[in-house]
Amino acid sequence: KHESRGTVMIYDMERSAAADQHREIIMASAIREALDERRLTLCAQPIAATGNAASISHYEVLVRMVDDYGGLILPAAFIPAAERYGLMQQIDRWVADEVLVQRAAEIARAGLHFSLNISADALGDADFQAHLIRVLETTPIPLSRVGFEITETAMVSQMENASHFVATLRKMGCSVALDDFGNGLSSFNYLKAFSIDFIKIDGSFVRQVESNFVDTIIVESIHQVARRLGARTIAEYVEDAPTEARLRSIGVDLVQGYHIGRPQPLEALLSEEGETRELAAAASDS
Ligand code: C2E
Ligand code: MG
Ligand code: MG
Ligand code: MG
């Protein structure tokens, strides 16, 4: 009986691995379809100066997939499949074109700073690099208002193919942030190969920074490293006021998270900004 139970367990595990793989194949074809039919959409999440939630200075652009019924599918559900089936590069290219070309006039008018995520696959790819640089050369958005977020893991894996590219982005005037810092290998070796403007402290250290002594020490240390490198810090996953207060006492420069604001459709944000500007213009006319 014992043995057969074991057998059943192994059988179940294999079956579920096969089912997972099957689900990923289906997801990958759904992503290809969404790319073809332009059924991807963008949200933006605010980033503010620590201790001053009203002073929203940046937005991070986050991609979502639209399902057959108009619902939004979050990255956690489709990025693993996109990575495995080599689709991240196309997603990142779509996002870059959408922000820097298609909606660039509106975005330029809004006067806000936007940052885009770049995946490891895109980061190391010569065609993606050339395309992004071309698009940056022609976008009407001032490049001082365009930033890129690259995870530590992506930086490490693409060190050889990407250090020149990252330096070029910065030379053009764009900012570069190390995303999810502390969550990767943290070999720190790549810090010698890349100069960066921001370090985004991974949410896993931020969430309990107020109650957990070790997290406090880690966040303080990351902030020190950033300072010494001439970079500013951004804490992600800031969900309440006490967390923000602790980050402020540590000196963390910027905060992002549900306490500041949730991701909202880019469209809504841009039309809101448009209305605010029209109101301001009307007020100054009268
Ligand atoms: P990320 O770059 O670290 O982005 C932050 C993620 O944390 C976002 O999830 C955001 O909604 C979520 N978040 C922010 N603040 C809070 C908070 O206070 N509480 C909680 N519970 N969550 C918070 P999202 O939009 O689901 O994106 C997940 C990841 O997918 C991103 O992590 C990024 O790595 C990736 N991603 C999203 N859009 C793109 C894209 O266009 N290109 C690439 N390459 N990756 C993307
Ligand atoms: Mg990011
Ligand atoms: Mg992040
Ligand atoms: Mg993260």
mmCIF file of C-alpha atoms and ligand atoms in Angstrom:
data_model
loop_
_atom_site.group_PDB
_atom_site.id
_atom_site.type_symbol
_atom_site.label_atom_id
_atom_site.label_comp_id
_atom_site.label_asym_id
_atom_site.label_seq_id
_atom_site.Cartn_x
_atom_site.Cartn_y
_atom_site.Cartn_z
ATOM 1 C CA LYS A 1 0.000 0.000 0.000
ATOM 2 C CA HIS A 2 2.841 2.283 0.950
ATOM 3 C CA GLU A 3 4.571 1.655 -2.354
ATOM 4 C CA SER A 4 1.539 2.214 -4.475
ATOM 5 C CA ARG A 5 0.880 5.464 -2.686
ATOM 6 C CA GLY A 6 4.403 6.533 -3.590
ATOM 7 C CA THR A 7 3.778 5.507 -7.155
ATOM 8 C CA VAL A 8 0.619 7.533 -7.312
ATOM 9 C CA MET A 9 2.485 10.544 -5.978
ATOM 10 C CA ILE A 10 5.229 10.328 -8.604
ATOM 11 C CA TYR A 11 2.653 9.806 -11.327
ATOM 12 C CA ASP A 12 0.778 12.896 -10.116
ATOM 13 C CA MET A 13 3.938 14.998 -10.087
ATOM 14 C CA GLU A 14 4.792 13.994 -13.646
ATOM 15 C CA ARG A 15 1.298 14.607 -14.748
ATOM 16 C CA SER A 16 1.241 18.056 -13.209
ATOM 17 C CA ALA A 17 4.632 18.959 -14.746
ATOM 18 C CA ALA A 18 3.196 17.935 -18.114
ATOM 19 C CA ALA A 19 0.066 19.966 -17.396
ATOM 20 C CA ASP A 20 2.185 23.004 -16.466
ATOM 21 C CA GLN A 21 4.144 22.665 -19.673
ATOM 22 C CA HIS A 22 0.922 22.337 -21.618
ATOM 23 C CA ARG A 23 -0.481 25.464 -19.976
ATOM 24 C CA GLU A 24 2.702 27.374 -20.855
ATOM 25 C CA ILE A 25 2.461 26.308 -24.508
ATOM 26 C CA ILE A 26 -1.131 27.551 -24.613
ATOM 27 C CA MET A 27 -0.110 30.786 -22.870
ATOM 28 C CA ALA A 28 2.751 31.301 -25.350
ATOM 29 C CA SER A 29 0.365 31.063 -28.292
ATOM 30 C CA ALA A 30 -2.043 33.443 -26.538
ATOM 31 C CA ILE A 31 0.853 35.927 -26.172
ATOM 32 C CA ARG A 32 1.768 35.595 -29.872
ATOM 33 C CA GLU A 33 -1.856 36.242 -30.766
ATOM 34 C CA ALA A 34 -2.019 39.225 -28.424
ATOM 35 C CA LEU A 35 1.144 40.657 -30.008
ATOM 36 C CA ASP A 36 -0.317 40.193 -33.512
ATOM 37 C CA GLU A 37 -3.665 41.680 -32.586
ATOM 38 C CA ARG A 38 -2.209 44.449 -30.425
ATOM 39 C CA ARG A 39 -4.070 43.138 -27.397
ATOM 40 C CA LEU A 40 -1.444 44.313 -24.939
ATOM 41 C CA THR A 41 -2.107 47.370 -22.835
ATOM 42 C CA LEU A 42 -0.116 49.611 -20.522
ATOM 43 C CA CYS A 43 -0.520 50.716 -16.935
ATOM 44 C CA ALA A 44 1.625 53.203 -15.045
ATOM 45 C CA GLN A 45 2.440 53.205 -11.337
ATOM 46 C CA PRO A 46 3.569 56.382 -9.546
ATOM 47 C CA ILE A 47 6.893 56.897 -7.765
ATOM 48 C CA ALA A 48 7.156 59.779 -5.273
ATOM 49 C CA ALA A 49 9.768 61.501 -3.129
ATOM 50 C CA THR A 50 9.907 59.762 0.272
ATOM 51 C CA GLY A 51 7.784 61.587 2.839
ATOM 52 C CA ASN A 52 5.997 63.541 0.145
ATOM 53 C CA ALA A 53 3.449 61.292 -1.540
ATOM 54 C CA ALA A 54 1.938 64.277 -3.325
ATOM 55 C CA SER A 55 5.136 64.951 -5.227
ATOM 56 C CA ILE A 56 4.788 62.249 -7.851
ATOM 57 C CA SER A 57 7.766 62.624 -10.130
ATOM 58 C CA HIS A 58 8.026 59.337 -12.010
ATOM 59 C CA TYR A 59 5.847 56.575 -13.369
ATOM 60 C CA GLU A 60 6.818 52.992 -14.098
ATOM 61 C CA VAL A 61 5.191 51.536 -17.194
ATOM 62 C CA LEU A 62 3.832 48.002 -16.687
ATOM 63 C CA VAL A 63 2.448 45.781 -19.419
ATOM 64 C CA ARG A 64 -0.788 43.739 -19.247
ATOM 65 C CA MET A 65 -2.362 41.313 -21.680
ATOM 66 C CA VAL A 66 -6.020 41.692 -22.612
ATOM 67 C CA ASP A 67 -7.927 38.385 -22.686
ATOM 68 C CA ASP A 68 -10.762 37.418 -25.029
ATOM 69 C CA TYR A 69 -13.320 38.962 -22.695
ATOM 70 C CA GLY A 70 -11.509 42.271 -22.193
ATOM 71 C CA GLY A 71 -10.056 41.248 -18.803
ATOM 72 C CA LEU A 72 -6.485 42.114 -17.870
ATOM 73 C CA ILE A 73 -3.890 39.383 -17.411
ATOM 74 C CA LEU A 74 -1.021 40.395 -15.095
ATOM 75 C CA PRO A 75 2.658 39.798 -15.943
ATOM 76 C CA ALA A 76 3.011 37.073 -13.288
ATOM 77 C CA ALA A 77 0.640 34.930 -15.368
ATOM 78 C CA PHE A 78 2.303 35.338 -18.759
ATOM 79 C CA ILE A 79 5.930 36.438 -18.306
ATOM 80 C CA PRO A 80 7.221 32.951 -17.366
ATOM 81 C CA ALA A 81 5.793 31.560 -20.627
ATOM 82 C CA ALA A 82 7.044 34.584 -22.580
ATOM 83 C CA GLU A 83 10.536 34.038 -21.183
ATOM 84 C CA ARG A 84 10.576 30.330 -21.911
ATOM 85 C CA TYR A 85 9.308 30.740 -25.472
ATOM 86 C CA GLY A 86 11.504 33.719 -26.346
ATOM 87 C CA LEU A 87 8.714 36.310 -26.527
ATOM 88 C CA MET A 88 9.960 38.867 -23.984
ATOM 89 C CA GLN A 89 11.927 40.741 -26.574
ATOM 90 C CA GLN A 90 8.851 41.274 -28.724
ATOM 91 C CA ILE A 91 6.879 42.411 -25.678
ATOM 92 C CA ASP A 92 9.560 44.924 -24.704
ATOM 93 C CA ARG A 93 9.739 46.174 -28.268
ATOM 94 C CA TRP A 94 5.965 46.642 -28.357
ATOM 95 C CA VAL A 95 6.090 48.600 -25.080
ATOM 96 C CA ALA A 96 8.963 50.790 -26.309
ATOM 97 C CA ASP A 97 7.147 51.541 -29.587
ATOM 98 C CA GLU A 98 3.901 52.275 -27.784
ATOM 99 C CA VAL A 99 5.506 54.736 -25.341
ATOM 100 C CA LEU A 100 8.216 56.309 -27.481
ATOM 101 C CA VAL A 101 6.417 56.380 -30.844
ATOM 102 C CA GLN A 102 2.644 55.771 -30.797
ATOM 103 C CA ARG A 103 1.772 57.767 -27.674
ATOM 104 C CA ALA A 104 4.913 59.883 -27.606
ATOM 105 C CA ALA A 105 3.226 63.195 -28.436
ATOM 106 C CA GLU A 106 0.761 62.864 -25.541
ATOM 107 C CA ILE A 107 3.484 61.681 -23.198
ATOM 108 C CA ALA A 108 5.792 64.530 -24.165
ATOM 109 C CA ARG A 109 2.949 66.967 -23.453
ATOM 110 C CA ALA A 110 2.265 65.412 -20.024
ATOM 111 C CA GLY A 111 5.783 66.365 -18.909
ATOM 112 C CA LEU A 112 6.172 63.283 -16.710
ATOM 113 C CA HIS A 113 9.099 60.913 -16.279
ATOM 114 C CA PHE A 114 8.416 57.349 -17.443
ATOM 115 C CA SER A 115 10.518 54.254 -16.964
ATOM 116 C CA LEU A 116 10.268 51.035 -18.959
ATOM 117 C CA ASN A 117 11.355 47.552 -17.947
ATOM 118 C CA ILE A 118 13.850 45.744 -20.174
ATOM 119 C CA SER A 119 14.055 41.945 -19.962
ATOM 120 C CA ALA A 120 17.317 39.992 -20.033
ATOM 121 C CA ASP A 121 16.586 38.666 -23.532
ATOM 122 C CA ALA A 122 15.968 42.118 -24.959
ATOM 123 C CA LEU A 123 18.899 43.643 -23.105
ATOM 124 C CA GLY A 124 21.460 41.344 -24.695
ATOM 125 C CA ASP A 125 20.002 41.363 -28.207
ATOM 126 C CA ALA A 126 21.753 43.485 -30.848
ATOM 127 C CA ASP A 127 18.578 44.044 -32.916
ATOM 128 C CA PHE A 128 16.586 45.187 -29.888
ATOM 129 C CA GLN A 129 19.419 47.503 -28.833
ATOM 130 C CA ALA A 130 19.669 49.060 -32.307
ATOM 131 C CA HIS A 131 15.893 49.433 -32.520
ATOM 132 C CA LEU A 132 15.604 51.107 -29.125
ATOM 133 C CA ILE A 133 18.407 53.549 -29.896
ATOM 134 C CA ARG A 134 16.809 54.432 -33.235
ATOM 135 C CA VAL A 135 13.458 55.051 -31.558
ATOM 136 C CA LEU A 136 15.086 57.159 -28.824
ATOM 137 C CA GLU A 137 16.829 59.269 -31.456
ATOM 138 C CA THR A 138 13.510 60.241 -33.037
ATOM 139 C CA THR A 139 11.040 60.383 -30.124
ATOM 140 C CA PRO A 140 9.661 63.826 -29.258
ATOM 141 C CA ILE A 141 9.945 62.971 -25.537
ATOM 142 C CA PRO A 142 12.978 64.638 -23.917
ATOM 143 C CA LEU A 143 15.313 61.766 -23.053
ATOM 144 C CA SER A 144 15.895 63.166 -19.568
ATOM 145 C CA ARG A 145 12.324 62.015 -18.922
ATOM 146 C CA VAL A 146 12.877 58.449 -20.117
ATOM 147 C CA GLY A 147 14.253 55.745 -17.843
ATOM 148 C CA PHE A 148 14.900 52.030 -18.062
ATOM 149 C CA GLU A 149 14.654 49.385 -15.350
ATOM 150 C CA ILE A 150 16.867 46.356 -15.634
ATOM 151 C CA THR A 151 16.876 43.622 -13.010
ATOM 152 C CA GLU A 152 20.073 42.682 -11.306
ATOM 153 C CA THR A 153 19.697 39.160 -12.685
ATOM 154 C CA ALA A 154 19.404 40.483 -16.251
ATOM 155 C CA MET A 155 22.460 42.717 -15.754
ATOM 156 C CA VAL A 156 24.535 39.791 -14.519
ATOM 157 C CA SER A 157 23.445 37.459 -17.313
ATOM 158 C CA GLN A 158 24.077 40.040 -20.067
ATOM 159 C CA MET A 159 27.200 41.700 -18.679
ATOM 160 C CA GLU A 160 29.213 41.272 -21.895
ATOM 161 C CA ASN A 161 26.463 42.065 -24.406
ATOM 162 C CA ALA A 162 24.908 44.962 -22.571
ATOM 163 C CA SER A 163 27.456 47.146 -20.791
ATOM 164 C CA HIS A 164 28.146 49.258 -23.877
ATOM 165 C CA PHE A 165 24.396 49.522 -24.589
ATOM 166 C CA VAL A 166 23.581 50.629 -21.046
ATOM 167 C CA ALA A 167 26.355 53.221 -21.217
ATOM 168 C CA THR A 168 24.890 54.477 -24.518
ATOM 169 C CA LEU A 169 21.416 54.851 -22.999
ATOM 170 C CA ARG A 170 22.893 56.961 -20.217
ATOM 171 C CA LYS A 171 25.001 59.013 -22.623
ATOM 172 C CA MET A 172 21.834 59.794 -24.569
ATOM 173 C CA GLY A 173 20.375 61.232 -21.362
ATOM 174 C CA CYS A 174 18.112 58.373 -20.219
ATOM 175 C CA SER A 175 18.291 57.123 -16.649
ATOM 176 C CA VAL A 176 18.967 53.503 -15.764
ATOM 177 C CA ALA A 177 17.710 51.739 -12.638
ATOM 178 C CA LEU A 178 18.789 48.403 -11.212
ATOM 179 C CA ASP A 179 15.463 46.678 -10.500
ATOM 180 C CA ASP A 180 14.669 44.183 -7.734
ATOM 181 C CA PHE A 181 18.050 44.830 -6.130
ATOM 182 C CA GLY A 182 19.017 42.211 -3.568
ATOM 183 C CA ASN A 183 16.722 39.611 -5.043
ATOM 184 C CA GLY A 184 19.280 38.342 -7.573
ATOM 185 C CA LEU A 185 22.751 36.925 -7.219
ATOM 186 C CA SER A 186 24.119 40.153 -5.731
ATOM 187 C CA SER A 187 27.646 39.292 -6.796
ATOM 188 C CA PHE A 188 28.210 43.062 -6.951
ATOM 189 C CA ASN A 189 30.678 42.371 -9.734
ATOM 190 C CA TYR A 190 28.468 43.898 -12.378
ATOM 191 C CA LEU A 191 28.461 47.168 -10.435
ATOM 192 C CA LYS A 192 31.945 47.641 -11.869
ATOM 193 C CA ALA A 193 30.727 47.095 -15.441
ATOM 194 C CA PHE A 194 27.620 49.307 -15.327
ATOM 195 C CA SER A 195 27.076 52.831 -14.091
ATOM 196 C CA ILE A 196 23.515 53.384 -12.969
ATOM 197 C CA ASP A 197 21.299 56.217 -11.732
ATOM 198 C CA PHE A 198 18.892 54.388 -9.427
ATOM 199 C CA ILE A 199 18.838 51.264 -7.307
ATOM 200 C CA LYS A 200 15.358 49.857 -6.718
ATOM 201 C CA ILE A 201 15.402 47.996 -3.426
ATOM 202 C CA ASP A 202 13.536 44.714 -3.803
ATOM 203 C CA GLY A 203 10.125 44.556 -2.157
ATOM 204 C CA SER A 204 11.112 41.511 -0.107
ATOM 205 C CA PHE A 205 13.286 43.777 2.106
ATOM 206 C CA VAL A 206 10.845 46.671 2.118
ATOM 207 C CA ARG A 207 7.611 45.019 3.165
ATOM 208 C CA GLN A 208 8.713 44.424 6.760
ATOM 209 C CA VAL A 209 11.451 47.050 7.055
ATOM 210 C CA GLU A 210 9.512 48.669 9.864
ATOM 211 C CA SER A 211 9.201 45.548 12.050
ATOM 212 C CA ASN A 212 12.156 43.406 11.021
ATOM 213 C CA PHE A 213 15.601 44.374 12.277
ATOM 214 C CA VAL A 214 17.473 42.429 9.588
ATOM 215 C CA ASP A 215 15.460 44.053 6.802
ATOM 216 C CA THR A 216 16.275 47.460 8.276
ATOM 217 C CA ILE A 217 19.994 46.653 8.184
ATOM 218 C CA ILE A 218 19.762 45.362 4.607
ATOM 219 C CA VAL A 219 17.902 48.442 3.381
ATOM 220 C CA GLU A 220 20.380 50.724 5.172
ATOM 221 C CA SER A 221 23.304 48.874 3.595
ATOM 222 C CA ILE A 222 21.837 49.008 0.093
ATOM 223 C CA HIS A 223 21.243 52.722 0.567
ATOM 224 C CA GLN A 224 24.894 53.198 1.630
ATOM 225 C CA VAL A 225 26.154 51.304 -1.419
ATOM 226 C CA ALA A 226 23.937 53.377 -3.701
ATOM 227 C CA ARG A 227 25.107 56.620 -2.085
ATOM 228 C CA ARG A 228 28.752 55.726 -2.508
ATOM 229 C CA LEU A 229 28.108 54.873 -6.160
ATOM 230 C CA GLY A 230 26.348 58.190 -6.722
ATOM 231 C CA ALA A 231 22.984 56.496 -7.326
ATOM 232 C CA ARG A 232 19.603 57.272 -5.771
ATOM 233 C CA THR A 233 17.420 54.649 -4.095
ATOM 234 C CA ILE A 234 13.812 53.714 -4.771
ATOM 235 C CA ALA A 235 11.964 51.350 -2.415
ATOM 236 C CA GLU A 236 9.273 49.211 -4.071
ATOM 237 C CA TYR A 237 6.240 47.595 -2.399
ATOM 238 C CA VAL A 238 5.672 50.413 0.086
ATOM 239 C CA GLU A 239 2.205 49.501 1.332
ATOM 240 C CA ASP A 240 1.664 51.718 4.405
ATOM 241 C CA ALA A 241 2.652 54.926 6.195
ATOM 242 C CA PRO A 242 4.888 53.366 8.912
ATOM 243 C CA THR A 243 6.957 51.673 6.184
ATOM 244 C CA GLU A 244 7.367 54.973 4.381
ATOM 245 C CA ALA A 245 8.327 56.710 7.641
ATOM 246 C CA ARG A 246 11.052 54.137 8.323
ATOM 247 C CA LEU A 247 12.379 54.438 4.775
ATOM 248 C CA ARG A 248 12.460 58.185 5.220
ATOM 249 C CA SER A 249 14.500 57.888 8.411
ATOM 250 C CA ILE A 250 16.965 55.641 6.557
ATOM 251 C CA GLY A 251 17.245 58.267 3.817
ATOM 252 C CA VAL A 252 15.759 56.306 0.903
ATOM 253 C CA ASP A 253 15.104 58.863 -1.832
ATOM 254 C CA LEU A 254 11.960 57.630 -3.567
ATOM 255 C CA VAL A 255 9.069 55.276 -2.838
ATOM 256 C CA GLN A 256 6.730 53.200 -4.972
ATOM 257 C CA GLY A 257 3.888 50.948 -3.871
ATOM 258 C CA TYR A 258 0.193 50.717 -3.123
ATOM 259 C CA HIS A 259 0.598 53.322 -0.358
ATOM 260 C CA ILE A 260 1.578 55.865 -3.024
ATOM 261 C CA GLY A 261 -0.633 54.527 -5.785
ATOM 262 C CA ARG A 262 -1.597 51.409 -7.694
ATOM 263 C CA PRO A 263 -0.866 50.902 -11.361
ATOM 264 C CA GLN A 264 -3.537 52.671 -13.425
ATOM 265 C CA PRO A 265 -4.247 52.559 -17.151
ATOM 266 C CA LEU A 266 -1.785 54.813 -18.986
ATOM 267 C CA GLU A 267 -4.667 56.132 -21.051
ATOM 268 C CA ALA A 268 -6.521 57.383 -17.959
ATOM 269 C CA LEU A 269 -3.374 58.959 -16.554
ATOM 270 C CA LEU A 270 -2.642 60.837 -19.769
ATOM 271 C CA SER A 271 -6.186 62.144 -20.181
ATOM 272 C CA GLU A 272 -6.231 63.225 -16.513
ATOM 273 C CA GLU A 273 -2.962 65.086 -17.049
ATOM 274 C CA GLY A 274 -4.434 66.641 -20.187
ATOM 275 C CA GLU A 275 -7.484 67.878 -18.262
ATOM 276 C CA THR A 276 -5.322 69.295 -15.465
ATOM 277 C CA ARG A 277 -3.274 71.212 -17.996
ATOM 278 C CA GLU A 278 -6.369 72.532 -19.742
ATOM 279 C CA LEU A 279 -7.783 73.696 -16.400
ATOM 280 C CA ALA A 280 -4.494 75.378 -15.541
ATOM 281 C CA ALA A 281 -4.400 77.033 -18.956
ATOM 282 C CA ALA A 282 -8.015 78.213 -18.581
ATOM 283 C CA ALA A 283 -7.253 79.587 -15.108
ATOM 284 C CA SER A 284 -4.231 81.502 -16.322
ATOM 285 C CA ASP A 285 -6.205 82.882 -19.296
ATOM 286 C CA SER A 286 -8.854 84.431 -17.099
HETATM 287 P P1 C2E B 1 8.674 45.084 -11.255
HETATM 288 O O1 C2E B 1 9.372 45.770 -12.378
HETATM 289 O O2 C2E B 1 9.436 44.873 -9.997
HETATM 290 O O3 C2E B 1 7.343 45.924 -11.044
HETATM 291 C C1 C2E B 1 6.698 46.089 -9.823
HETATM 292 C C2 C2E B 1 5.555 45.106 -9.653
HETATM 293 O O4 C2E B 1 5.152 45.159 -8.291
HETATM 294 C C3 C2E B 1 4.305 45.447 -10.447
HETATM 295 O O5 C2E B 1 3.594 44.246 -10.701
HETATM 296 C C4 C2E B 1 3.500 46.259 -9.452
HETATM 297 O O6 C2E B 1 2.128 46.295 -9.723
HETATM 298 C C5 C2E B 1 3.782 45.507 -8.170
HETATM 299 N N1 C2E B 1 3.618 46.358 -7.002
HETATM 300 C C6 C2E B 1 4.028 47.638 -6.878
HETATM 301 N N2 C2E B 1 3.772 48.127 -5.663
HETATM 302 C C7 C2E B 1 3.189 47.124 -4.965
HETATM 303 C C8 C2E B 1 2.701 47.012 -3.615
HETATM 304 O O7 C2E B 1 2.755 47.943 -2.805
HETATM 305 N N3 C2E B 1 2.175 45.818 -3.240
HETATM 306 C C9 C2E B 1 2.109 44.769 -4.098
HETATM 307 N N4 C2E B 1 1.573 43.644 -3.650
HETATM 308 N N5 C2E B 1 2.554 44.832 -5.380
HETATM 309 C C10 C2E B 1 3.095 45.995 -5.812
HETATM 310 P P2 C2E B 1 3.208 43.817 -12.166
HETATM 311 O O8 C2E B 1 2.684 44.970 -12.935
HETATM 312 O O9 C2E B 1 2.352 42.608 -12.020
HETATM 313 O O10 C2E B 1 4.599 43.421 -12.809
HETATM 314 C C11 C2E B 1 5.346 42.342 -12.334
HETATM 315 C C12 C2E B 1 6.687 42.268 -13.025
HETATM 316 O O11 C2E B 1 6.533 42.015 -14.413
HETATM 317 C C13 C2E B 1 7.483 43.581 -12.966
HETATM 318 O O12 C2E B 1 8.114 43.663 -11.731
HETATM 319 C C14 C2E B 1 8.435 43.394 -14.132
HETATM 320 O O13 C2E B 1 9.543 42.612 -13.755
HETATM 321 C C15 C2E B 1 7.609 42.606 -15.112
HETATM 322 N N6 C2E B 1 7.104 43.514 -16.156
HETATM 323 C C16 C2E B 1 5.978 44.240 -16.178
HETATM 324 N N7 C2E B 1 5.877 44.937 -17.334
HETATM 325 C C17 C2E B 1 6.985 44.640 -18.070
HETATM 326 C C18 C2E B 1 7.476 45.039 -19.368
HETATM 327 O O14 C2E B 1 6.883 45.846 -20.086
HETATM 328 N N8 C2E B 1 8.661 44.504 -19.760
HETATM 329 C C19 C2E B 1 9.368 43.633 -18.979
HETATM 330 N N9 C2E B 1 10.516 43.179 -19.441
HETATM 331 N N10 C2E B 1 8.931 43.244 -17.780
HETATM 332 C C20 C2E B 1 7.752 43.734 -17.324
HETATM 333 MG MG MG B 2 10.407 47.434 -12.718
HETATM 334 MG MG MG B 3 10.934 45.970 -9.266
HETATM 335 MG MG MG B 4 9.726 43.422 -8.104
#
